[in-house]
mmCIF file of C-alpha atoms in Angstrom:
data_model
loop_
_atom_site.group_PDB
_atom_site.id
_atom_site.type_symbol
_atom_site.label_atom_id
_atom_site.label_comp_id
_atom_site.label_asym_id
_atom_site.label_seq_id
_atom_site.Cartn_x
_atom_site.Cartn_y
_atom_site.Cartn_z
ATOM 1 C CA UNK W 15 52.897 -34.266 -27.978
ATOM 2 C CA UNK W 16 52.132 -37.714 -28.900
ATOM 3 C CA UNK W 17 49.937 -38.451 -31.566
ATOM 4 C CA UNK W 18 50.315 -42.017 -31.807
ATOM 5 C CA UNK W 19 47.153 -44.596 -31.373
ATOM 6 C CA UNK W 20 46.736 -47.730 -29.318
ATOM 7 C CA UNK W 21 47.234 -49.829 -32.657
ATOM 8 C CA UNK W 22 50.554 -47.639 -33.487
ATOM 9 C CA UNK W 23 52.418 -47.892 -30.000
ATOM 10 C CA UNK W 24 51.290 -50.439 -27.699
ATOM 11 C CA UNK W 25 52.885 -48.167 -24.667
ATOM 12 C CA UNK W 26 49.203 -46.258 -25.331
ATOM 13 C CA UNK W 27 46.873 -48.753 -25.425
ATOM 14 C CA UNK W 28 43.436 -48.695 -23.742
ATOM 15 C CA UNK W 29 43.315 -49.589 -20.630
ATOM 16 C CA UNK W 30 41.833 -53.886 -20.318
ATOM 17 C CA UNK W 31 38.214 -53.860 -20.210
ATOM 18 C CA UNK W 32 37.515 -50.504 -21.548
ATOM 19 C CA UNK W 33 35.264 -49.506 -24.676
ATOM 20 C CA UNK W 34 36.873 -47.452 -27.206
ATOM 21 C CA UNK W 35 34.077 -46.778 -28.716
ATOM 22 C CA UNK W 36 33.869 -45.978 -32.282
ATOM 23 C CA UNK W 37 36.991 -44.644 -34.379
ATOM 24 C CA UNK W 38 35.490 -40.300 -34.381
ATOM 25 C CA UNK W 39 35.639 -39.083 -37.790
ATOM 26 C CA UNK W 40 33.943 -40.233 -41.152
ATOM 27 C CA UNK W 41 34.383 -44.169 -41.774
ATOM 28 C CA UNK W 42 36.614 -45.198 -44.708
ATOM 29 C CA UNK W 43 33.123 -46.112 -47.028
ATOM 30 C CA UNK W 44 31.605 -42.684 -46.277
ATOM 31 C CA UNK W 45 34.950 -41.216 -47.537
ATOM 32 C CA UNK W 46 35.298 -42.632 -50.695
ATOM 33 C CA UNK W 47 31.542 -41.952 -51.324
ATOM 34 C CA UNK W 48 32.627 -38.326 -50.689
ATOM 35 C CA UNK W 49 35.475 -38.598 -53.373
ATOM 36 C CA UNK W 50 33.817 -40.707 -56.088
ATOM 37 C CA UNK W 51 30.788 -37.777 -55.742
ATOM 38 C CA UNK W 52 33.228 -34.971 -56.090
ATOM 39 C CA UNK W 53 34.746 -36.706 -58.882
ATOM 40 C CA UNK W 54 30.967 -37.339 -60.854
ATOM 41 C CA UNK W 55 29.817 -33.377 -60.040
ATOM 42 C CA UNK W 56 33.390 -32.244 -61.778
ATOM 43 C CA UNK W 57 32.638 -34.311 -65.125
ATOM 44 C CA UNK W 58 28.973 -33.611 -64.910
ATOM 45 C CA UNK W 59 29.367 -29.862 -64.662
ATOM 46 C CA UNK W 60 32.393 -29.598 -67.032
ATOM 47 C CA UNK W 61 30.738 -32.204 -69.754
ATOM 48 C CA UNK W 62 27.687 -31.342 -68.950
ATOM 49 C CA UNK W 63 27.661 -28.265 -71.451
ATOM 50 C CA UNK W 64 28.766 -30.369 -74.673
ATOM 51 C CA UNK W 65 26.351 -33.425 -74.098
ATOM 52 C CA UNK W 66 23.282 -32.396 -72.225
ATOM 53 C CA UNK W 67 22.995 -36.035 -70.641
ATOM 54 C CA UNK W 68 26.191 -35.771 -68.639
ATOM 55 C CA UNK W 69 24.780 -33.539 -66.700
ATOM 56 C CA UNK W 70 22.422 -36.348 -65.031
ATOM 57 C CA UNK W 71 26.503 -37.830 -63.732
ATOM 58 C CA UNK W 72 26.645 -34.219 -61.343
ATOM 59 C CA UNK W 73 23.371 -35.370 -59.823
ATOM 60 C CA UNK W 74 24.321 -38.630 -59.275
ATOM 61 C CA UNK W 75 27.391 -37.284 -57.628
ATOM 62 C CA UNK W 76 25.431 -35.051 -55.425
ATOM 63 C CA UNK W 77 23.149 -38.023 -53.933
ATOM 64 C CA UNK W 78 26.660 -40.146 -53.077
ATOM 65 C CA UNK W 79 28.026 -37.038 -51.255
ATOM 66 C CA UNK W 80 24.489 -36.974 -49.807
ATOM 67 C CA UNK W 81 24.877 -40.533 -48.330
ATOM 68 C CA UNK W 82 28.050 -40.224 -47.471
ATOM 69 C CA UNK W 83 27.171 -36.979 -45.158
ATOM 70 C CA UNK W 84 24.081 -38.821 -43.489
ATOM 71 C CA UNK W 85 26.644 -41.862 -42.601
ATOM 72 C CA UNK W 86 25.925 -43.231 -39.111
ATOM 73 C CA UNK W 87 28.145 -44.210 -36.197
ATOM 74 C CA UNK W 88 29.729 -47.505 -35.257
ATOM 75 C CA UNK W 89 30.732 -50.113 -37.126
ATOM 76 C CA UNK W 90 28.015 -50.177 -39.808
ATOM 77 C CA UNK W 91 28.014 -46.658 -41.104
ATOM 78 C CA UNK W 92 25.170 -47.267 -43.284
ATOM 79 C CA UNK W 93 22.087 -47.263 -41.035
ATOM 80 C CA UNK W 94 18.405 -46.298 -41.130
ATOM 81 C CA UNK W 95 19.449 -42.204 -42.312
ATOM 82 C CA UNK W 96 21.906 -43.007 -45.318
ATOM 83 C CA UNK W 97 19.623 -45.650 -46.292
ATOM 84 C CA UNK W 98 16.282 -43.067 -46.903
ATOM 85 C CA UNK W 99 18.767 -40.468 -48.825
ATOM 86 C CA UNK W 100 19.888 -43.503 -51.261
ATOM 87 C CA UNK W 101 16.212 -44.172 -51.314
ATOM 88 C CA UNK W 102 15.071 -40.619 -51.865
ATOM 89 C CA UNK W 103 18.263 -39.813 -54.139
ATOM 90 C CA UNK W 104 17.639 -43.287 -56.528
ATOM 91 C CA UNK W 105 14.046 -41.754 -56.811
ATOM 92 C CA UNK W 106 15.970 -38.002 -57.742
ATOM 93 C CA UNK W 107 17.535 -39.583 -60.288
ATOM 94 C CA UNK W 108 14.827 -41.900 -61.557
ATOM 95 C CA UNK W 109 12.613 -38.444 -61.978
ATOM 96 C CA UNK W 110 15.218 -35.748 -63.294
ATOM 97 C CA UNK W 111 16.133 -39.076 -66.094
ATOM 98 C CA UNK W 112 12.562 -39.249 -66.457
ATOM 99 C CA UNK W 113 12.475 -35.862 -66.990
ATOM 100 C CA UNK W 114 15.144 -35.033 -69.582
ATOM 101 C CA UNK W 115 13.617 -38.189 -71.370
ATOM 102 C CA UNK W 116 10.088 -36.250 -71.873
ATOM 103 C CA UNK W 117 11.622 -32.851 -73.115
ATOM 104 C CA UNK W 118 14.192 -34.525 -75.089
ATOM 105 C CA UNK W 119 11.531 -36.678 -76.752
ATOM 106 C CA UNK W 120 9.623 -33.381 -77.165
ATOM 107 C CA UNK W 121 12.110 -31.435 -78.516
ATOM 108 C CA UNK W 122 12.446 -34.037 -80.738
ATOM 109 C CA UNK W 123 8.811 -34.355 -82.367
ATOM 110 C CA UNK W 124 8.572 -30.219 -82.114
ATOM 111 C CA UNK W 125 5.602 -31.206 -80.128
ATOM 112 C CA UNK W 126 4.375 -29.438 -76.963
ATOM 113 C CA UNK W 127 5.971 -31.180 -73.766
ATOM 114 C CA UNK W 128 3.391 -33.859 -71.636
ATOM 115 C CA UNK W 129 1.470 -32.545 -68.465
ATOM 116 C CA UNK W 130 3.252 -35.886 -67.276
ATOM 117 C CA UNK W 131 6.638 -33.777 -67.157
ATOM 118 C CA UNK W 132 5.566 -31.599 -64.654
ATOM 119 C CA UNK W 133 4.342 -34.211 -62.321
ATOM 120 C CA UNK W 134 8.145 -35.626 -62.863
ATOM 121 C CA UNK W 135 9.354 -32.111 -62.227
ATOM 122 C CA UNK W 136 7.418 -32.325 -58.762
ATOM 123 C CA UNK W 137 8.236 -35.744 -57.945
ATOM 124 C CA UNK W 138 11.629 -35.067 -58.600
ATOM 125 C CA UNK W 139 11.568 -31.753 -56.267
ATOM 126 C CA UNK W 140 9.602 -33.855 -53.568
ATOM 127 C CA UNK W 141 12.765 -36.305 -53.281
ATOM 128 C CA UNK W 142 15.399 -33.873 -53.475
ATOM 129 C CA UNK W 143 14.132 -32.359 -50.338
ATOM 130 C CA UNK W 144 13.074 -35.719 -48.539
ATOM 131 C CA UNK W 145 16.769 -36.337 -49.148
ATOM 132 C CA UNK W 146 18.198 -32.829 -47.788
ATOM 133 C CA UNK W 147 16.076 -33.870 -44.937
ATOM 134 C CA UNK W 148 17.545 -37.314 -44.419
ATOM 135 C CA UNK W 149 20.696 -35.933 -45.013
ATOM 136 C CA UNK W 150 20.086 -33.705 -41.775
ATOM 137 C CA UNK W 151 18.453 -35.612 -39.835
ATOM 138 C CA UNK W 152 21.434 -38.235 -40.325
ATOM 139 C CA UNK W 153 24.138 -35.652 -39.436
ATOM 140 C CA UNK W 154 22.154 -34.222 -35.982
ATOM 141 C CA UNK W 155 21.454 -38.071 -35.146
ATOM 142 C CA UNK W 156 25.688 -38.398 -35.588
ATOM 143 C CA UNK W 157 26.155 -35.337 -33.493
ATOM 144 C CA UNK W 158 23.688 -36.309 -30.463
ATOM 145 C CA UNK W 159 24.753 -39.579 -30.745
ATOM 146 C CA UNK W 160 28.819 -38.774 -30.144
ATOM 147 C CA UNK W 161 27.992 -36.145 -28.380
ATOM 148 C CA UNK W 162 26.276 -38.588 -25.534
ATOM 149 C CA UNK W 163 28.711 -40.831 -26.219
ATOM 150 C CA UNK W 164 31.535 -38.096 -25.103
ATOM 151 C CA UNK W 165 29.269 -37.517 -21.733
ATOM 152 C CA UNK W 166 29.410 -40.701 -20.507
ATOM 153 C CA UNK W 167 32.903 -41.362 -20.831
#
């Protein structure tokens, strides 16, 4: 079996004139996404116990895992899908921050938490699952897209 590529062994190259296409698997920007979010949902769920703020780093790590799944195909992974989870996780974060800050500032005065809290709560819930979305709509638009890609070739 040879599992050499065209850059590898030249005896394998493409044939002149043909299209390669795209390199399959997740590009090299969508990868270390993946890793850097693994990395932030580890400390955030093992700090996150001792400091209470630390636990904002897992959610951060879940939206970069989030973009990193919706990547795109081609040479500029980052297209239209990634793009509306990084906008709809920034806005995640922005809320759950927002968030903490209210019932931390609460807790603080021993004073009965704003109504504006729960309208962060919601806003918060509203982008997590415009995100989800994005995040499969992204990975179905990667699957159609390769697999159309496989039928014409």
């Amino acid at each position: 079996m040879n599992t050499s590529t065209p850059a590898q062994n030249p005896a394998v190259a493409p044939e002149p004139g043909s299209d390669p296409g795209p390199p399959p698997g997740m590009p090299l920007g969508a990868r270390r996404l993946v890793l850097i979010g693994g990395l932030a949902i580890a400390v955030g769920l093992v700090a996150g116990p001792f400091l209470f703020g630390l636990q904002l780093i897992a959610v951060a790590g879940m939206v970069a895992v989030s973009v990193a799944l919706s990547h795109g195909t081609g040479t500029s992974w980052f297209t239209r899908w990634p793009r509306m989870t990084t906008a709809a996780g920034g806005a995640w974060i922005a809320a759950t921050v927002s968030y903490w800050l209210t019932i931390k500032a609460a807790a603080d005065a021993a004073a009965p938490v704003s109504e504006a809290s729960s309208v962060l709560f919601y806003i918060g819930v509203a982008a997590f699952v415009v995100m989800a979305i994005a995040v499969l709509a992204g990975t179905v638009a990667r699957f159609r897209s390769r697999k159309l890609q496989a039928a014409k070739a």
